């Protein structure tokens, strides 16, 4: 994944799901995959996520810089809402 912003978006979207469904092995493994990508491809050491009224604010720290991103709540929470609204389509395989 070339863009740090795209990688952060993908990681945050699935991390929200993994946080809600900690026994969902697929969600946890996918979140770990994207976190590893952030570390290897973008040298991210630490991430701070703040959820406000209508946005997620994400601050990424590398050893040399700090990058900040904003994502609308509905964009990041879309996958989690879909899983909650249609659980029969998203069976949890532990």
Short mmCIF file of C-alpha atoms in Angstrom, two decimals:
data_model
loop_
_atom_site.label_atom_id
_atom_site.label_comp_id
_atom_site.label_asym_id
_atom_site.label_seq_id
_atom_site.Cartn_x
_atom_site.Cartn_y
_atom_site.Cartn_z
CA UNK A 1 0.00 0.00 0.00
CA UNK A 2 1.69 3.18 -1.13
CA UNK A 3 -0.15 5.89 0.76
CA UNK A 4 0.19 6.17 4.52
CA UNK A 5 -3.30 7.68 4.60
CA UNK A 6 -4.78 4.63 2.81
CA UNK A 7 -2.96 2.26 5.15
CA UNK A 8 -4.18 4.16 8.23
CA UNK A 9 -7.73 4.18 6.86
CA UNK A 10 -7.68 0.39 6.29
CA UNK A 11 -6.11 -0.32 9.67
CA UNK A 12 -8.53 1.92 11.59
CA UNK A 13 -11.61 0.54 9.82
CA UNK A 14 -10.81 -3.04 10.76
CA UNK A 15 -9.36 -2.14 14.17
CA UNK A 16 -12.75 -0.70 15.14
CA UNK A 17 -14.32 -4.05 14.21
CA UNK A 18 -11.62 -6.02 16.07
CA UNK A 19 -12.14 -3.87 19.17
CA UNK A 20 -15.89 -4.58 19.07
CA UNK A 21 -15.40 -8.28 18.29
CA UNK A 22 -12.22 -9.37 20.10
CA UNK A 23 -13.06 -13.06 19.59
CA UNK A 24 -13.40 -12.58 15.82
CA UNK A 25 -10.12 -14.12 14.66
CA UNK A 26 -10.49 -12.77 11.11
CA UNK A 27 -10.96 -9.19 12.27
CA UNK A 28 -8.09 -9.40 14.78
CA UNK A 29 -5.74 -11.01 12.25
CA UNK A 30 -6.62 -8.44 9.58
CA UNK A 31 -6.09 -5.54 11.99
CA UNK A 32 -2.71 -7.03 12.90
CA UNK A 33 -1.85 -7.38 9.20
CA UNK A 34 -2.56 -3.69 8.56
CA UNK A 35 -0.73 -2.63 11.74
CA UNK A 36 2.32 -4.59 10.58
CA UNK A 37 2.08 -2.86 7.20
CA UNK A 38 2.02 0.54 8.91
CA UNK A 39 5.14 -0.38 10.83
CA UNK A 40 7.08 -1.96 7.94
CA UNK A 41 6.04 0.20 4.99
CA UNK A 42 5.62 3.53 6.77
CA UNK A 43 7.84 3.14 9.85
CA UNK A 44 5.01 4.10 12.19
CA UNK A 45 5.96 3.61 15.83
CA UNK A 46 2.84 4.91 17.56
CA UNK A 47 -0.71 5.95 16.67
CA UNK A 48 -3.11 8.11 18.65
CA UNK A 49 -6.80 7.95 17.69
CA UNK A 50 -9.36 10.42 18.94
CA UNK A 51 -13.05 10.04 18.12
CA UNK A 52 -14.96 13.30 18.15
CA UNK A 53 -18.49 14.21 17.09
CA UNK A 54 -18.12 13.65 13.37
CA UNK A 55 -14.48 12.71 12.80
CA UNK A 56 -11.70 10.39 13.79
CA UNK A 57 -8.44 12.27 14.27
CA UNK A 58 -5.40 10.03 13.86
CA UNK A 59 -1.86 11.07 14.71
CA UNK A 60 0.92 8.79 13.47
CA UNK A 61 4.44 9.04 14.83
CA UNK A 62 7.55 7.76 13.11
CA UNK A 63 11.08 8.25 14.37
CA UNK A 64 11.38 11.41 12.24
CA UNK A 65 7.93 12.89 11.80
CA UNK A 66 4.35 13.23 12.96
CA UNK A 67 1.51 12.90 10.44
CA UNK A 68 -2.12 13.70 11.13
CA UNK A 69 -5.20 12.43 9.32
CA UNK A 70 -8.93 13.04 9.63
CA UNK A 71 -11.61 10.59 8.60
CA UNK A 72 -15.39 11.05 8.76
CA UNK A 73 -17.02 8.74 11.31
CA UNK A 74 -19.41 7.25 8.77
CA UNK A 75 -16.50 6.28 6.52
CA UNK A 76 -14.56 4.46 9.23
CA UNK A 77 -17.55 2.99 11.08
CA UNK A 78 -19.30 1.71 7.94
CA UNK A 79 -17.94 -1.84 8.17
CA UNK A 80 -18.67 -2.10 11.88
CA UNK A 81 -22.23 -0.83 11.43
CA UNK A 82 -22.87 -3.29 8.62
CA UNK A 83 -21.68 -6.19 10.77
CA UNK A 84 -23.85 -5.06 13.69
CA UNK A 85 -26.92 -4.53 11.51
CA UNK A 86 -26.61 -7.85 9.65
CA UNK A 87 -24.89 -10.27 12.04
CA UNK A 88 -26.29 -13.28 10.20
CA UNK A 89 -24.02 -12.38 7.27
CA UNK A 90 -20.91 -12.09 9.43
CA UNK A 91 -20.59 -15.24 11.46
CA UNK A 92 -17.76 -15.15 13.97
CA UNK A 93 -15.27 -17.96 13.35
CA UNK A 94 -13.18 -18.24 16.49
#
